[in-house]
Tab-separated table of C-alpha atoms in Angstrom:
chain	number	residue	atom	x	y	z
A	1	MET	CA	96.427	126.592	195.644
A	2	ALA	CA	98.185	129.290	197.694
A	3	GLN	CA	98.891	132.530	195.858
A	4	PRO	CA	102.496	133.776	195.623
A	5	SER	CA	103.373	136.336	198.284
A	6	ALA	CA	105.157	139.651	197.764
A	7	ASP	CA	106.845	139.113	201.139
A	8	ASN	CA	109.473	136.571	200.079
A	9	LEU	CA	113.174	136.000	200.592
A	10	GLN	CA	114.340	137.609	197.335
A	11	ASN	CA	112.220	140.733	197.814
A	12	ARG	CA	113.330	141.223	201.417
A	13	SER	CA	116.987	140.767	200.460
A	14	ASN	CA	116.880	143.210	197.522
A	15	ASP	CA	114.659	145.921	199.005
A	16	PRO	CA	116.848	148.887	200.119
A	17	LEU	CA	114.153	149.779	202.680
A	18	THR	CA	113.995	146.376	204.366
A	19	PRO	CA	114.390	147.119	208.098
A	20	ARG	CA	117.426	144.913	208.640
A	21	MET	CA	121.030	145.645	209.462
A	22	ALA	CA	123.190	144.848	206.438
A	23	PHE	CA	126.827	144.592	205.442
A	24	GLU	CA	127.296	145.121	201.705
A	25	PHE	CA	130.371	144.546	199.565
A	26	HIS	CA	129.941	145.965	196.054
A	27	ASN	CA	132.391	146.301	193.176
A	28	TYR	CA	132.238	148.235	189.903
A	29	ALA	CA	134.786	147.038	187.338
A	30	GLN	CA	135.025	149.608	184.518
A	31	PRO	CA	137.508	148.352	181.906
A	32	VAL	CA	136.266	150.672	179.131
A	33	LEU	CA	135.971	154.453	179.588
A	34	ALA	CA	134.526	156.797	176.960
A	35	GLU	CA	137.078	158.793	174.907
A	36	ARG	CA	139.992	157.359	176.919
A	37	PRO	CA	141.586	154.383	175.150
A	38	ALA	CA	143.472	151.910	177.370
A	39	SER	CA	142.064	153.585	180.494
A	40	GLY	CA	139.877	152.028	183.163
A	41	ALA	CA	138.767	152.109	186.769
A	42	ASP	CA	137.640	149.842	189.565
A	43	GLN	CA	135.896	150.684	192.837
A	44	GLY	CA	135.186	148.244	195.631
A	45	TYR	CA	132.672	149.578	198.173
A	46	PHE	CA	131.948	148.620	201.749
A	47	ARG	CA	128.458	149.708	202.780
A	48	PHE	CA	126.756	149.498	206.159
A	49	VAL	CA	122.969	149.790	206.548
A	50	LEU	CA	121.353	150.460	209.923
A	51	PRO	CA	117.581	150.718	210.505
A	52	HIS	CA	116.600	152.826	213.493
A	53	ALA	CA	113.839	155.108	214.761
A	54	LEU	CA	113.853	158.724	215.889
A	55	PHE	CA	110.864	160.539	217.402
A	56	GLY	CA	108.718	157.543	216.492
A	57	VAL	CA	109.643	157.666	212.779
A	58	ASP	CA	111.270	154.642	211.140
A	59	GLN	CA	114.552	155.558	209.502
A	60	MET	CA	117.291	153.950	207.422
A	61	MET	CA	120.926	155.040	207.484
A	62	ARG	CA	123.486	153.909	204.903
A	63	ALA	CA	127.197	154.683	204.965
A	64	SER	CA	129.313	153.920	201.894
A	65	MET	CA	133.085	153.941	201.467
A	66	PRO	CA	135.147	152.974	198.394
A	67	VAL	CA	137.837	151.063	200.283
A	68	VAL	CA	139.690	149.744	197.226
A	69	ALA	CA	139.652	152.253	194.379
A	70	SER	CA	141.807	152.241	191.263
A	71	ALA	CA	142.109	154.320	188.098
A	72	TRP	CA	144.603	153.874	185.276
A	73	ASP	CA	145.578	155.186	181.853
A	74	PRO	CA	148.489	154.428	179.500
A	75	GLU	CA	150.845	156.574	181.575
A	76	LYS	CA	150.066	155.733	185.208
A	77	ALA	CA	147.807	154.001	187.729
A	78	VAL	CA	146.376	155.394	190.967
A	79	ASN	CA	145.233	153.267	193.908
A	80	GLY	CA	143.659	154.297	197.200
A	81	VAL	CA	140.310	155.075	198.813
A	82	GLY	CA	137.378	157.156	197.551
A	83	ASP	CA	134.936	159.642	199.045
A	84	PHE	CA	132.784	158.660	202.039
A	85	THR	CA	129.020	159.032	201.525
A	86	ILE	CA	126.269	158.811	204.141
A	87	PHE	CA	122.528	159.406	204.040
A	88	ASP	CA	119.628	158.925	206.439
A	89	LEU	CA	116.044	158.358	205.263
A	90	ALA	CA	112.757	158.857	207.079
A	91	ILE	CA	110.464	155.998	206.009
A	92	PHE	CA	106.756	156.356	205.193
A	93	TYR	CA	104.261	153.616	204.312
A	94	PHE	CA	101.476	153.696	201.708
A	95	GLY	CA	100.041	150.202	201.818
A	96	SER	CA	102.714	147.855	200.498
A	97	VAL	CA	104.684	150.774	198.986
A	98	LYS	CA	107.444	152.334	201.068
A	99	THR	CA	109.111	155.681	200.507
A	100	GLY	CA	112.132	157.270	202.135
A	101	ILE	CA	113.663	160.726	201.951
A	102	GLY	CA	116.459	162.436	203.830
A	103	PRO	CA	119.756	164.322	203.796
A	104	LEU	CA	122.944	163.146	202.084
A	105	LEU	CA	126.540	164.114	202.845
A	106	VAL	CA	129.756	163.387	200.924
A	107	VAL	CA	133.052	163.709	202.812
A	108	PRO	CA	136.187	164.234	200.625
A	109	THR	CA	138.218	161.295	201.943
A	110	ALA	CA	139.617	160.261	198.541
A	111	SER	CA	143.364	159.724	198.592
A	112	SER	CA	143.691	161.151	195.047
A	113	ARG	CA	141.748	163.575	192.845
A	114	ALA	CA	141.410	160.727	190.347
A	115	LEU	CA	139.373	158.784	192.931
A	116	GLY	CA	137.079	161.559	194.203
A	117	THR	CA	136.054	165.200	193.919
A	118	SER	CA	138.206	166.571	196.792
A	119	LYS	CA	135.162	168.660	197.796
A	120	TRP	CA	132.511	168.480	200.508
A	121	GLN	CA	129.041	167.849	199.110
A	122	ALA	CA	125.502	167.837	200.503
A	123	GLY	CA	122.145	166.918	199.047
A	124	VAL	CA	119.003	164.816	199.268
A	125	GLU	CA	118.374	161.093	198.763
A	126	ALA	CA	114.940	159.593	198.014
A	127	VAL	CA	113.730	155.995	197.600
A	128	VAL	CA	110.424	154.436	196.512
A	129	SER	CA	110.005	150.665	196.796
A	130	ALA	CA	107.107	148.415	195.743
A	131	PRO	CA	107.066	144.613	196.198
A	132	HIS	CA	105.117	142.347	193.846
A	133	THR	CA	104.355	138.639	193.797
A	134	TRP	CA	106.771	138.294	190.859
A	135	GLY	CA	109.547	140.542	192.188
A	136	LEU	CA	110.395	144.091	193.195
A	137	THR	CA	110.501	147.559	191.617
A	138	THR	CA	112.439	150.364	193.263
A	139	LEU	CA	113.692	153.829	192.398
A	140	LEU	CA	116.577	155.598	194.127
A	141	ALA	CA	117.257	159.228	193.243
A	142	SER	CA	119.624	161.849	194.614
A	143	TRP	CA	120.760	165.416	194.142
A	144	GLN	CA	124.030	166.689	195.574
A	145	GLN	CA	126.134	169.822	195.238
A	146	THR	CA	129.601	170.832	196.346
A	147	PHE	CA	129.723	173.443	199.094
A	148	ASP	CA	131.345	175.929	196.702
A	149	GLY	CA	128.640	175.370	194.061
A	150	THR	CA	131.040	174.278	191.321
A	151	LEU	CA	129.564	170.798	190.826
A	152	GLN	CA	125.997	169.462	190.888
A	153	THR	CA	125.165	165.807	190.401
A	154	VAL	CA	121.784	164.167	189.852
A	155	THR	CA	121.425	160.374	189.910
A	156	ALA	CA	118.514	158.050	189.213
A	157	GLN	CA	118.695	154.307	189.803
A	158	PRO	CA	115.660	152.252	188.726
A	159	LEU	CA	115.912	148.726	190.118
A	160	LEU	CA	113.978	145.810	188.665
A	161	PHE	CA	114.080	142.327	190.169
A	162	TYR	CA	112.297	139.295	188.715
A	163	ASN	CA	112.211	136.293	191.013
A	164	LEU	CA	112.981	132.790	189.806
A	165	GLY	CA	112.960	129.518	191.691
A	166	ASP	CA	115.365	128.264	194.372
A	167	GLY	CA	116.415	131.765	195.484
A	168	PHE	CA	117.548	132.910	192.016
A	169	TYR	CA	116.448	136.199	190.462
A	170	LEU	CA	117.109	138.418	187.451
A	171	ARG	CA	118.107	142.015	188.071
A	172	SER	CA	118.732	145.382	186.400
A	173	SER	CA	120.122	148.261	188.478
A	174	GLY	CA	122.140	150.733	186.398
A	175	ILE	CA	122.710	154.183	187.959
A	176	ALA	CA	122.095	157.077	185.565
A	177	SER	CA	124.374	159.949	186.613
A	178	PHE	CA	124.374	163.526	185.365
A	179	ASP	CA	127.169	165.917	186.401
A	180	LEU	CA	125.294	169.020	185.300
A	181	GLY	CA	127.124	170.895	182.566
A	182	ARG	CA	129.909	168.304	182.376
A	183	ASN	CA	129.031	164.705	181.562
A	184	ALA	CA	126.289	162.097	181.687
A	185	VAL	CA	126.064	158.317	181.679
A	186	VAL	CA	123.038	156.002	181.549
A	187	PRO	CA	123.934	152.311	181.960
A	188	VAL	CA	121.464	149.478	181.388
A	189	GLY	CA	122.210	146.095	182.901
A	190	LEU	CA	120.956	142.534	183.065
A	191	GLY	CA	122.301	140.237	185.734
A	192	LEU	CA	121.672	137.163	187.836
A	193	GLY	CA	121.625	136.803	191.597
A	194	ARG	CA	120.844	134.245	194.255
A	195	VAL	CA	119.756	134.592	197.862
A	196	PHE	CA	120.621	132.017	200.508
A	197	GLU	CA	118.700	131.802	203.760
A	198	LEU	CA	121.076	131.485	206.715
A	199	PRO	CA	120.388	130.316	210.270
A	200	ASN	CA	118.570	132.636	212.692
A	201	GLY	CA	116.805	134.553	209.912
A	202	ALA	CA	119.905	136.050	208.258
A	203	SER	CA	120.378	136.014	204.475
A	204	LEU	CA	123.275	136.029	201.994
A	205	ASN	CA	122.694	137.717	198.627
A	206	THR	CA	125.200	137.357	195.771
A	207	PHE	CA	124.951	138.754	192.241
A	208	VAL	CA	126.769	139.827	189.092
A	209	GLU	CA	125.383	142.299	186.529
A	210	PRO	CA	127.095	143.468	183.316
A	211	GLN	CA	125.982	146.987	182.330
A	212	TYR	CA	126.332	148.804	179.004
A	213	SER	CA	125.995	152.592	178.861
A	214	VAL	CA	123.345	153.524	176.288
A	215	ILE	CA	124.188	157.204	176.871
A	216	GLN	CA	127.856	158.233	177.184
A	217	SER	CA	128.538	161.962	177.265
A	218	GLY	CA	131.906	163.282	178.369
A	219	PRO	CA	135.364	161.736	178.694
A	220	GLY	CA	135.968	159.182	181.396
A	221	VAL	CA	132.418	157.900	181.923
A	222	PRO	CA	132.164	154.095	181.811
A	223	SER	CA	131.162	152.668	178.445
A	224	PHE	CA	130.876	149.209	179.956
A	225	GLN	CA	131.085	147.951	183.525
A	226	VAL	CA	130.433	144.869	185.630
A	227	PHE	CA	128.618	145.351	188.928
A	228	ALA	CA	128.980	142.518	191.438
A	229	GLY	CA	128.263	142.183	195.118
A	230	VAL	CA	127.695	140.218	198.290
A	231	VAL	CA	125.138	141.399	200.854
A	232	VAL	CA	124.582	139.956	204.318
A	233	GLN	CA	121.347	140.966	206.056
A	234	LEU	CA	120.840	140.371	209.763
A	235	PRO	CA	117.441	140.258	211.495
A	236	VAL	CA	118.365	143.112	213.819
A	237	ARG	CA	116.324	146.272	214.140
A	238	LEU	CA	117.369	148.985	216.609
A	239	ARG	CA	114.743	151.376	217.900
């Protein structure tokens, strides 16, 4: 009997270092915020992923823009766009394990202070990804700081995917975020996704993942949120 392979449709679709062009539509619905009754937020992201090579080194660029952002409290609601974030990773291979590291930049494009920091930020993004016959484990981590030094943020996002049959998989992908000296949030999620193989080698990945924050420190961090998304990967690699 043939052994299961780590190179399968679910792993390729969920691996952030898969060398495929991707269009991602993600949404965080945050109906419950810590210490702010009757307040909430929602951010819908458009993300574009482009694999490329420079000086013979494989690289991965991702640009992210909250195109539909909302925040509300009992007195008012604010709608608009959020801050634009871009990073570029140099990719290195250690057997089946891939790692990526590179610079990160945040551009203050938010239409309201409630939807962004209103400050330029720079930092470093790093990714480690390991496929298994049963699924995928990945860690994304970043550090960023405003140009004036008033805000530092550290994030860590462990991703765990467990593959089921017929393209289905279980997932957990909460992003722990620490605004140093201000607030912290550590969400833990459990969700379900499914990958569909499209013609010409493309794939469609859909998922929904409720997340509960086991650590909530500071007003306004999400106590509970629902992360959902649609990702289209194309078998295009530019060198």
